[in-house]
mmCIF file of C-alpha atoms in Angstrom:
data_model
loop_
_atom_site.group_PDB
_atom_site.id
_atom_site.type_symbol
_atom_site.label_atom_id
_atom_site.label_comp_id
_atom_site.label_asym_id
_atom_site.label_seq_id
_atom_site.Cartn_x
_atom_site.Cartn_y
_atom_site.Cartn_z
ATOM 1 C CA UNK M 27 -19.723 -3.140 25.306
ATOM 2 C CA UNK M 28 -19.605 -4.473 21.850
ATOM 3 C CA UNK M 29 -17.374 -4.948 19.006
ATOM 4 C CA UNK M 30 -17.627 -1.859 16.364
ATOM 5 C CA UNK M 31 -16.496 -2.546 12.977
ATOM 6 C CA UNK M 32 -14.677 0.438 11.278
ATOM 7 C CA UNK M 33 -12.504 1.503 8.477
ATOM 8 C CA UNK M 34 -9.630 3.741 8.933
ATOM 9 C CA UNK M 35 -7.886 5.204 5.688
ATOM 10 C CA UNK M 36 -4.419 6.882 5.650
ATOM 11 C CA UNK M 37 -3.157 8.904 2.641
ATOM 12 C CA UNK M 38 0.010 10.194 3.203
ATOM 13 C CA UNK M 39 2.561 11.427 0.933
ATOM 14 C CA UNK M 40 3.635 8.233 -0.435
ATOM 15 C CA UNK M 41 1.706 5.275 0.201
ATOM 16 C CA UNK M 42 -2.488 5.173 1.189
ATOM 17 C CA UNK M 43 -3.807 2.298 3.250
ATOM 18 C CA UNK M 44 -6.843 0.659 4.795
ATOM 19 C CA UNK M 45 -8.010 -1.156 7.769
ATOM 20 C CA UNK M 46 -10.943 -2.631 8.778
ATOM 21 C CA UNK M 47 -10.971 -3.886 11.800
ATOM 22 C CA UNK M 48 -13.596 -4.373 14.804
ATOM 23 C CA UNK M 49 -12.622 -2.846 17.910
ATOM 24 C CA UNK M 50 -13.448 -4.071 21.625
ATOM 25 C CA UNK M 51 -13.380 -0.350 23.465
ATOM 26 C CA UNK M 52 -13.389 -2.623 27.024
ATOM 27 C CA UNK M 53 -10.282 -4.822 26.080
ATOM 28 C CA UNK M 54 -8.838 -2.524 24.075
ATOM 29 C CA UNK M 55 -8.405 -5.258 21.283
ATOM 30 C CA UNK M 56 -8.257 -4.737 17.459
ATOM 31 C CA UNK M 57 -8.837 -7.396 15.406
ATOM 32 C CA UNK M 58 -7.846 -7.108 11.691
ATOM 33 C CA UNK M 59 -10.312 -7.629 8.913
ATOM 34 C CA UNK M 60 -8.698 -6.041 6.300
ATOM 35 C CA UNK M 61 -5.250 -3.987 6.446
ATOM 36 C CA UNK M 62 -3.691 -3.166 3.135
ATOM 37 C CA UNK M 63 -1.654 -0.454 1.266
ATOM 38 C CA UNK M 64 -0.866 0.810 -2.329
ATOM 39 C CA UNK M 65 1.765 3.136 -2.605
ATOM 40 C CA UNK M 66 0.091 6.525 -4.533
ATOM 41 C CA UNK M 67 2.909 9.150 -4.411
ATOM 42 C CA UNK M 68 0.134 11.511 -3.736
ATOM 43 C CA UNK M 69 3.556 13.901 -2.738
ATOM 44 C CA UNK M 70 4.531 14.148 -5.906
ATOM 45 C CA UNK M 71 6.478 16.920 -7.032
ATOM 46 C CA UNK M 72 4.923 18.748 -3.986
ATOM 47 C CA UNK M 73 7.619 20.148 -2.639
ATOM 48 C CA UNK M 74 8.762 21.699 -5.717
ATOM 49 C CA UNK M 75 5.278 22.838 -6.743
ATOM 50 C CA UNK M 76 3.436 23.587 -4.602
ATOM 51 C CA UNK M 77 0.390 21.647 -5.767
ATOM 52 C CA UNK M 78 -1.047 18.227 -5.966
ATOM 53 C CA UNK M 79 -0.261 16.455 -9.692
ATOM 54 C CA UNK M 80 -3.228 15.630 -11.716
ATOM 55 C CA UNK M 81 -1.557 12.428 -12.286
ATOM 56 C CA UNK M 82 -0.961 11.550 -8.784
ATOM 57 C CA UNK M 83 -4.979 12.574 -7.848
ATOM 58 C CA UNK M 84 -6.043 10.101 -10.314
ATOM 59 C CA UNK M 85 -4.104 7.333 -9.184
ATOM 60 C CA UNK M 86 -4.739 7.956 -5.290
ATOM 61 C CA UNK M 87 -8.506 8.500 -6.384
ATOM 62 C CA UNK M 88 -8.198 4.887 -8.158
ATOM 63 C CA UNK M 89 -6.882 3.671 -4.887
ATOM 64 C CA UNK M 90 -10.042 5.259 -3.283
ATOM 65 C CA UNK M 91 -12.037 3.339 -5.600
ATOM 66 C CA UNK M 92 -10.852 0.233 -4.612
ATOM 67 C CA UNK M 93 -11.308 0.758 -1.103
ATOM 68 C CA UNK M 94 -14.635 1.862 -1.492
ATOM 69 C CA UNK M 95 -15.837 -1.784 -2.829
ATOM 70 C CA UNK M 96 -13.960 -3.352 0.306
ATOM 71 C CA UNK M 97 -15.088 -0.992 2.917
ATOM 72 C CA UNK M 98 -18.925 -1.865 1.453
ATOM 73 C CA UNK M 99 -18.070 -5.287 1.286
ATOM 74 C CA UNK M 100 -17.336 -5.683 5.101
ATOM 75 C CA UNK M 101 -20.758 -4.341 5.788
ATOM 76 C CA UNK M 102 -18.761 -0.940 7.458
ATOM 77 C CA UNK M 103 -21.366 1.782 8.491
ATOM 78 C CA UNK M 104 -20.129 5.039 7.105
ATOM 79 C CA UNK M 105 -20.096 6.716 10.739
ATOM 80 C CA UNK M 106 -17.859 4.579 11.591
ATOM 81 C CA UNK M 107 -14.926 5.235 8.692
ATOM 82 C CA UNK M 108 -12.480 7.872 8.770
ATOM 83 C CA UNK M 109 -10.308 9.199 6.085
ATOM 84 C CA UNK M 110 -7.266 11.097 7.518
ATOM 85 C CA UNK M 111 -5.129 13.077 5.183
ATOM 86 C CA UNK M 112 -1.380 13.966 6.498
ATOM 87 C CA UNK M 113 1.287 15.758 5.022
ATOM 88 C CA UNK M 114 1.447 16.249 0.702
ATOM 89 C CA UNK M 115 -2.898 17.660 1.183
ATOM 90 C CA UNK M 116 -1.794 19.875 3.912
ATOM 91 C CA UNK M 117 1.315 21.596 1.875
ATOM 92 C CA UNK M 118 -0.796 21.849 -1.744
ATOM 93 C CA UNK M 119 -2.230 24.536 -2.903
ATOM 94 C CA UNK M 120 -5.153 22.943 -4.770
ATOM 95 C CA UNK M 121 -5.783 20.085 -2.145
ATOM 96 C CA UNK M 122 -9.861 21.346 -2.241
ATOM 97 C CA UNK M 123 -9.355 18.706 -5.851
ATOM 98 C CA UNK M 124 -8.052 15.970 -3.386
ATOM 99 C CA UNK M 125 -10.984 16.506 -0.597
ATOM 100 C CA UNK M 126 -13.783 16.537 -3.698
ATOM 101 C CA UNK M 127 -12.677 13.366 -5.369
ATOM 102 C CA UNK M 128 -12.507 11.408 -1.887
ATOM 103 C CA UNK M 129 -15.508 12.862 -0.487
ATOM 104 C CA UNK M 130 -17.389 11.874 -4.024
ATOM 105 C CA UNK M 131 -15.617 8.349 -3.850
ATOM 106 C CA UNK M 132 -15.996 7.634 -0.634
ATOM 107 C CA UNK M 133 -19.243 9.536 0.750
ATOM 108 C CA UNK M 134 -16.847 10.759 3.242
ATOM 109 C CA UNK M 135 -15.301 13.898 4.032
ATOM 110 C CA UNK M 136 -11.603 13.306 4.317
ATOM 111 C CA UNK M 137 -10.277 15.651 6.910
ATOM 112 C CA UNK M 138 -6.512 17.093 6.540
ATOM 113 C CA UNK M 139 -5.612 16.981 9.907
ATOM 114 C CA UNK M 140 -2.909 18.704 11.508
ATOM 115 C CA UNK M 141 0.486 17.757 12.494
ATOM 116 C CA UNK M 142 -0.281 17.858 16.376
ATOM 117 C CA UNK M 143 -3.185 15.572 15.510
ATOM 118 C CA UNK M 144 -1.049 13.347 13.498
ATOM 119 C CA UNK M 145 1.167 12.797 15.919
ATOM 120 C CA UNK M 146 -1.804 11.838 18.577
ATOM 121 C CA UNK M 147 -3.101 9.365 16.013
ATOM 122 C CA UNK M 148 0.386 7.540 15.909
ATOM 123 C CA UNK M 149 1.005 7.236 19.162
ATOM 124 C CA UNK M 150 -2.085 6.260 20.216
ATOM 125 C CA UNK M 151 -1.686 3.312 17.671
ATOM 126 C CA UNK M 152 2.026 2.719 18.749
ATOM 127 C CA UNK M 153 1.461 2.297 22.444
ATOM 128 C CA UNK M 154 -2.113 1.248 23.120
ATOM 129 C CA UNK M 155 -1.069 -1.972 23.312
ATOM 130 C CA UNK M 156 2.373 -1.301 25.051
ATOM 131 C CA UNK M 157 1.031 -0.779 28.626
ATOM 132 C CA UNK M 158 2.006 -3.516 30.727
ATOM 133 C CA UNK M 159 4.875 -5.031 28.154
ATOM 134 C CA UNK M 160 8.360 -5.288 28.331
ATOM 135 C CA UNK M 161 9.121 -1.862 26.475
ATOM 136 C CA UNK M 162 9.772 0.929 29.145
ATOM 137 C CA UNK M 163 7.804 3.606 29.526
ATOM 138 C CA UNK M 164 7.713 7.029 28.431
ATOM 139 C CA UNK M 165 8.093 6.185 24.909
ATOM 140 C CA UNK M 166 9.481 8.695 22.095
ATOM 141 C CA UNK M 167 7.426 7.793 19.004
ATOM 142 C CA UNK M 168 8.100 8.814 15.600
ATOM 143 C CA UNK M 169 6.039 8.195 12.456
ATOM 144 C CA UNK M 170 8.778 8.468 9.359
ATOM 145 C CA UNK M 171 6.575 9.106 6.623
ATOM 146 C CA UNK M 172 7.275 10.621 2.872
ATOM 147 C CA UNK M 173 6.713 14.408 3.162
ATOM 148 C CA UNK M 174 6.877 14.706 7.168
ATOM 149 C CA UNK M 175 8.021 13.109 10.676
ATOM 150 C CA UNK M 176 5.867 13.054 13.595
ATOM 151 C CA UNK M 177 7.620 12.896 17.279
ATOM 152 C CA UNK M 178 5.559 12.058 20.154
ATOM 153 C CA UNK M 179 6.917 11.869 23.454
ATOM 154 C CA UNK M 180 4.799 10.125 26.696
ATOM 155 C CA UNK M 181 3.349 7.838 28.128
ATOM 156 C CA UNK M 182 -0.394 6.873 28.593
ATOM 157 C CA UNK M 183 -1.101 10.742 27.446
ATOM 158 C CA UNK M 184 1.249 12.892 24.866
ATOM 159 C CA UNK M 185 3.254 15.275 26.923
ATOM 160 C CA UNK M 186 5.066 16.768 23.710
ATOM 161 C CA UNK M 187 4.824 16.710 20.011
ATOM 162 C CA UNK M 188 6.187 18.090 16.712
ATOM 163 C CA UNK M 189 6.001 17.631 13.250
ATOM 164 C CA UNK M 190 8.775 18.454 10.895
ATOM 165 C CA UNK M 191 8.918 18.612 7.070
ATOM 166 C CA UNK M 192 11.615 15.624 6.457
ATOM 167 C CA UNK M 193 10.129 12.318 5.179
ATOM 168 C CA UNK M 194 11.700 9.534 2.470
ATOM 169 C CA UNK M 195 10.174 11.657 -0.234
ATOM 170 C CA UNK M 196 10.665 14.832 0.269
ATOM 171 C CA UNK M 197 14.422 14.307 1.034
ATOM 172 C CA UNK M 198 14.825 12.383 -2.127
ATOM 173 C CA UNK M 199 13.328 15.069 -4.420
ATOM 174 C CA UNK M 200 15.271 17.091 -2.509
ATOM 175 C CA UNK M 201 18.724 15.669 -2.643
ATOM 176 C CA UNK M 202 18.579 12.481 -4.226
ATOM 177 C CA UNK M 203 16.486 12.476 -7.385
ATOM 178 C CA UNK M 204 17.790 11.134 -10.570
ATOM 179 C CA UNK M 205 20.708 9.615 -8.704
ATOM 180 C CA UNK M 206 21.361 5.863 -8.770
ATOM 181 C CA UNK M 207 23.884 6.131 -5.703
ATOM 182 C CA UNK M 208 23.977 9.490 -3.748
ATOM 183 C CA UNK M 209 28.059 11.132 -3.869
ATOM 184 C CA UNK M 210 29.386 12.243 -0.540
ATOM 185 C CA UNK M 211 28.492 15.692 -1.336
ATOM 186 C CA UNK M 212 24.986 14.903 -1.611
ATOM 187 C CA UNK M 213 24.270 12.949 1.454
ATOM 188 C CA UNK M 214 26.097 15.343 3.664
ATOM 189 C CA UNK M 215 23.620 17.634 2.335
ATOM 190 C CA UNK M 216 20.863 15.638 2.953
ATOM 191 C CA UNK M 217 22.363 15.012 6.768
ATOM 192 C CA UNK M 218 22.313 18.536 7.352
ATOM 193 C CA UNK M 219 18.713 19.059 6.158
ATOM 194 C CA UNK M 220 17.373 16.075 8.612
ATOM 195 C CA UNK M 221 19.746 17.813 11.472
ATOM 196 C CA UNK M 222 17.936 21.460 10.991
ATOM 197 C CA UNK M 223 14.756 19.804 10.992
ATOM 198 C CA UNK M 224 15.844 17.568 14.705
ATOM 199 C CA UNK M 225 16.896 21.242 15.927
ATOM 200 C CA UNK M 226 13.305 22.278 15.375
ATOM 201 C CA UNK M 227 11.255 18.851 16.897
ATOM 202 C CA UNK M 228 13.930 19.166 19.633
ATOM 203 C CA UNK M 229 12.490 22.886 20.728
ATOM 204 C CA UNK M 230 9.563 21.017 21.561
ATOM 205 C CA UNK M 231 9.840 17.617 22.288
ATOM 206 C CA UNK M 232 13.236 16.443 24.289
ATOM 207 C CA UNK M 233 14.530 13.785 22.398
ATOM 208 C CA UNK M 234 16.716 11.981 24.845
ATOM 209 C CA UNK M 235 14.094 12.189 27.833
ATOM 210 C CA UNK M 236 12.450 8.820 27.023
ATOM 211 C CA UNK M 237 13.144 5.122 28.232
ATOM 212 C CA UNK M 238 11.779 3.539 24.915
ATOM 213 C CA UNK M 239 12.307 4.620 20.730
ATOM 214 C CA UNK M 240 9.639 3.554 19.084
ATOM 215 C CA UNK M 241 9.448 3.602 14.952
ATOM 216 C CA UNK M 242 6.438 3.806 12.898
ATOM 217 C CA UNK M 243 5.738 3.564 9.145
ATOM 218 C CA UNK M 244 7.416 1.771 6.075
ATOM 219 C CA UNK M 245 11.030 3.101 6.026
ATOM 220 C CA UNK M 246 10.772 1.611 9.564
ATOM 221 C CA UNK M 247 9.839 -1.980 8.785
ATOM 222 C CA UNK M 248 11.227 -2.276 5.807
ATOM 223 C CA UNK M 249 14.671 -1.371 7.288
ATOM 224 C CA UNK M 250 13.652 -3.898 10.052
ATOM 225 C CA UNK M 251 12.968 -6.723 7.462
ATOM 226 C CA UNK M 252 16.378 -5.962 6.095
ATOM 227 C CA UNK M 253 18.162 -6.219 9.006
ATOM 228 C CA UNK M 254 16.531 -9.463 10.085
ATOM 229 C CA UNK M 255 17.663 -10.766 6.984
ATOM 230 C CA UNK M 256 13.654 -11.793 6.179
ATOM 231 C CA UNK M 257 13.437 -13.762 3.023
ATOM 232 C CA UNK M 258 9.494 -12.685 2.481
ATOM 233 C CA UNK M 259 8.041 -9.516 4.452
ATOM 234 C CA UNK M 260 6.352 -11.116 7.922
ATOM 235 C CA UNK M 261 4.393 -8.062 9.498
ATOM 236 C CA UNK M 262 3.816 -11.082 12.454
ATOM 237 C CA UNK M 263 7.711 -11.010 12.826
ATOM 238 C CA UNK M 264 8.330 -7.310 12.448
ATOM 239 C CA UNK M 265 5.933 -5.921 15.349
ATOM 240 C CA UNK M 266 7.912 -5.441 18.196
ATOM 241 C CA UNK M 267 11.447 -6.578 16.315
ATOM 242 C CA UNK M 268 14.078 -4.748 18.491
ATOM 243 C CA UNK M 269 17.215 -3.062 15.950
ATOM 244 C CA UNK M 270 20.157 -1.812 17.105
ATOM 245 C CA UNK M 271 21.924 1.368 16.164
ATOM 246 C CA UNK M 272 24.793 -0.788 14.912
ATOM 247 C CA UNK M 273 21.640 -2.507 12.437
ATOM 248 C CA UNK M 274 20.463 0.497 11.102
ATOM 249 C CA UNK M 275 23.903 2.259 10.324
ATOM 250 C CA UNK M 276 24.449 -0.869 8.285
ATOM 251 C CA UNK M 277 21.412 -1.050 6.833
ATOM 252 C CA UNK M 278 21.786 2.731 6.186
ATOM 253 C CA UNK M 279 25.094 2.125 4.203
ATOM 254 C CA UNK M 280 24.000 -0.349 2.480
ATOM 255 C CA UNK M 281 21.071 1.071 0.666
ATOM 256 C CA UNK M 282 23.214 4.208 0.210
ATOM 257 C CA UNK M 283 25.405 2.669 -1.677
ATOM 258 C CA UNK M 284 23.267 0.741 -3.798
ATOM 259 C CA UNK M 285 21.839 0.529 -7.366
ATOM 260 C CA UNK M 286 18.333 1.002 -7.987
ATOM 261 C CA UNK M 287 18.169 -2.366 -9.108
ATOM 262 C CA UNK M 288 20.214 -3.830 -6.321
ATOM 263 C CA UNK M 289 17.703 -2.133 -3.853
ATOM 264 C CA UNK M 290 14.431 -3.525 -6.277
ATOM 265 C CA UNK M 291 15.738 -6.880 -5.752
ATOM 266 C CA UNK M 292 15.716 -6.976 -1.944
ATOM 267 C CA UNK M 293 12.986 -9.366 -0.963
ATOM 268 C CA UNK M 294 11.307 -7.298 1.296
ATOM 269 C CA UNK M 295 11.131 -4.150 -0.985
ATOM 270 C CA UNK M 296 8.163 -2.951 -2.161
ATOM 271 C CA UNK M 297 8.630 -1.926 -5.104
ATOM 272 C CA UNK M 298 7.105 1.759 -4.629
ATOM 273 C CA UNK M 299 9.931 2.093 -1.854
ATOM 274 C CA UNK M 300 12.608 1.037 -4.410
ATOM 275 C CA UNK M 301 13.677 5.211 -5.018
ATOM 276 C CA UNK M 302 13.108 6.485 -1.691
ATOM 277 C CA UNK M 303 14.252 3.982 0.928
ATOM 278 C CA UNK M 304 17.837 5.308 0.856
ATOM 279 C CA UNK M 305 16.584 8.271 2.256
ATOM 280 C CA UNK M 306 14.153 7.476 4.483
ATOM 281 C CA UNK M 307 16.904 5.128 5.885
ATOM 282 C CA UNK M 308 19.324 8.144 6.342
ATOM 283 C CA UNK M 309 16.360 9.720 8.552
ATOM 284 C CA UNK M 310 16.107 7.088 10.633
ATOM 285 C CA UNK M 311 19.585 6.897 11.333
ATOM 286 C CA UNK M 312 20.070 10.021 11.661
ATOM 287 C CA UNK M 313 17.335 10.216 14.722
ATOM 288 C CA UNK M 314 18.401 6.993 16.554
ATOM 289 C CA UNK M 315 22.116 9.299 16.675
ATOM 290 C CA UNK M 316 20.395 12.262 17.923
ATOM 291 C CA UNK M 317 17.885 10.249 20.396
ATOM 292 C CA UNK M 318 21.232 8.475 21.472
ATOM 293 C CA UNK M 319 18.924 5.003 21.398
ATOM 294 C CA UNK M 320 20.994 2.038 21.897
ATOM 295 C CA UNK M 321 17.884 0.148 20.093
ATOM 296 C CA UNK M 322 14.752 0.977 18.164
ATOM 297 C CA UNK M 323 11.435 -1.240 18.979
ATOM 298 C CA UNK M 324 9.485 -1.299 15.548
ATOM 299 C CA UNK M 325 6.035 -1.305 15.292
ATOM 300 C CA UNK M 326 3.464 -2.420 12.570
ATOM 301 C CA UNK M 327 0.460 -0.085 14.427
ATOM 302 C CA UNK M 328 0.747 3.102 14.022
ATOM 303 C CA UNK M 329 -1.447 5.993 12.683
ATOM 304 C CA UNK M 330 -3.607 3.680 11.366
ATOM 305 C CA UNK M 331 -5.004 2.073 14.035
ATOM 306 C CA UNK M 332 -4.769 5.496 15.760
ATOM 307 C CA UNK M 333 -7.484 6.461 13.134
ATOM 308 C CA UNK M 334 -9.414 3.087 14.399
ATOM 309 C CA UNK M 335 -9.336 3.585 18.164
ATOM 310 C CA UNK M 336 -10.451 7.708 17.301
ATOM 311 C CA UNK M 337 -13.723 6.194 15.588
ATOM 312 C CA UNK M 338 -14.452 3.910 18.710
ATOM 313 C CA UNK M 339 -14.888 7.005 20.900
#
């Protein structure tokens, strides 16, 4: 069979990306084109409100824009691109805006898909390429993203999944916004909220059943590039970096206890991370302590190529 070029889009609560890759269904190899991101905040102000900000529409629909000219510049036929939509256009209230300015953008119809179906997307893109490798099978996979976590436990097939409502951004507007450094008070608080939400993926996906913890998503790496002490962010190096619990909890402390410009002048950060990472860090710590994962395999594939693969057939 041949090679089919698509383009997969992601917009999630915090960041939107692209790739365009073409796809070898009989190899099962994906080979980048084109794979970038530009953080959006789409989420903004969404778990307050309710609704999607006029201001945050604009600049995700600029975003849109942009990827438009790419996506036509590649030569991609548009049945064969996908625009998935995740958590901040499933919670809002007026997300028939959102789907209207994409589908005008884009000539696509963006589809808001579920959090079952989220979680199939990511771990199809975590572990396609995992069969055969040195990371154990079943895998627990979990896509920390800005309004929501997706856990996927299995193998070659999902076997369970659940999506909860904690992400980097959420939990920062939650407990964390206008603060430089968190009190005690404040990240106990935001502890406990993570913990209620593992009591609810726990009811249906065990979360200590599974040989391999697998991370998705930019808390993820971005933690990983910290911890590897990465003087420039090296996706090449990231994939498949193995952290300890000991890494993260550092990590963890670290970024809780520092200044918004100590965190901005991390080389890795990306500068749209700069307000939530503390948070999203917290999550992720918080789940390798629940999973009781002695280490965490990162990985740069993830929803995204999830989205690919789900074009191929």
């Amino acid at each position: 069979m041949s090679r089919t070029r698509v383009a997969a889009i992601d917009c999630g609560t915090n960041s939107i990306r692209l790739l365009i890759a073409d796809l070898d269904p009989a190899t099962g190899e994906i080979s980048d084109l084109d794979r970038r991101m530009l953080i959006v905040r789409l989420g903004q102000d969404v778990d307050r409100t309710g609704r999607l900000a006029p201001e945050a529409l604009e600049r995700t629909f600029a975003a849109c824009r942009e990827y438009a000219a790419v996506i036509a510049e590649h030569g991609v036929d548009p049945a064969h691109t996908r625009f998935v939509a995740t958590s901040a256009s499933r919670d809002a209230e007026n997300s028939a805006d959102f789907t209207k300015g994409v589908r005008e953008i884009l000539g696509v119809e963006p589809e808001v898909v579920s959090g079952d179906e989220e979680a199939q997307l990511s771990f199809t893109g975590a572990t396609k390429e995992l069969t055969g490798s040195s990371v154990a099978a079943p895998y627990l996979v979990f896509d920390l993203g800005g309004g929501s976590t997706e856990f996927v436990l299995g193998t070659e097939q999902v076997v369970a999944a659940r999506s909860v409502d904690i992400g980097c951004v959420r939990l920062t507007e939650r407990h964390f916004a206008g603060l430089e450094v968190p009190p005690a008070e404040r990240v106990a608080a935001a502890r406990a909220d993570v913990a209620a939400a593992l009591d609810l993926a726990a009811e249906a996906v065990p979360l200590t059943a599974a040989a391999s913890l697998v991370g998705l998503a930019g808390t993820v790496t971005t933690v990983a590039a910290i911890a590897l002490g990465l003087p420039a962010y090296d996706s090449a190096v990231i994939h498949h970096a193995r952290l300890t619990a000991d890494q993260v909890r550092e990590v963890t402390e670290r970024l809780l206890g520092s200044t918004h410009a100590e965190r901005a002048a991390i080389p890795v950060m990306h500068p749209g991370r700069v307000d939530v990472i503390a948070a999203g860090a917290l999550v992720l710590l918080s789940i390798m302590e629940r999973t009781g994962a002695r280490e965490l395999v990162v990985s740069e594939h993830d929803i995204l190529d999830g989205i690919a693969w789900s074009i191929a057939g």
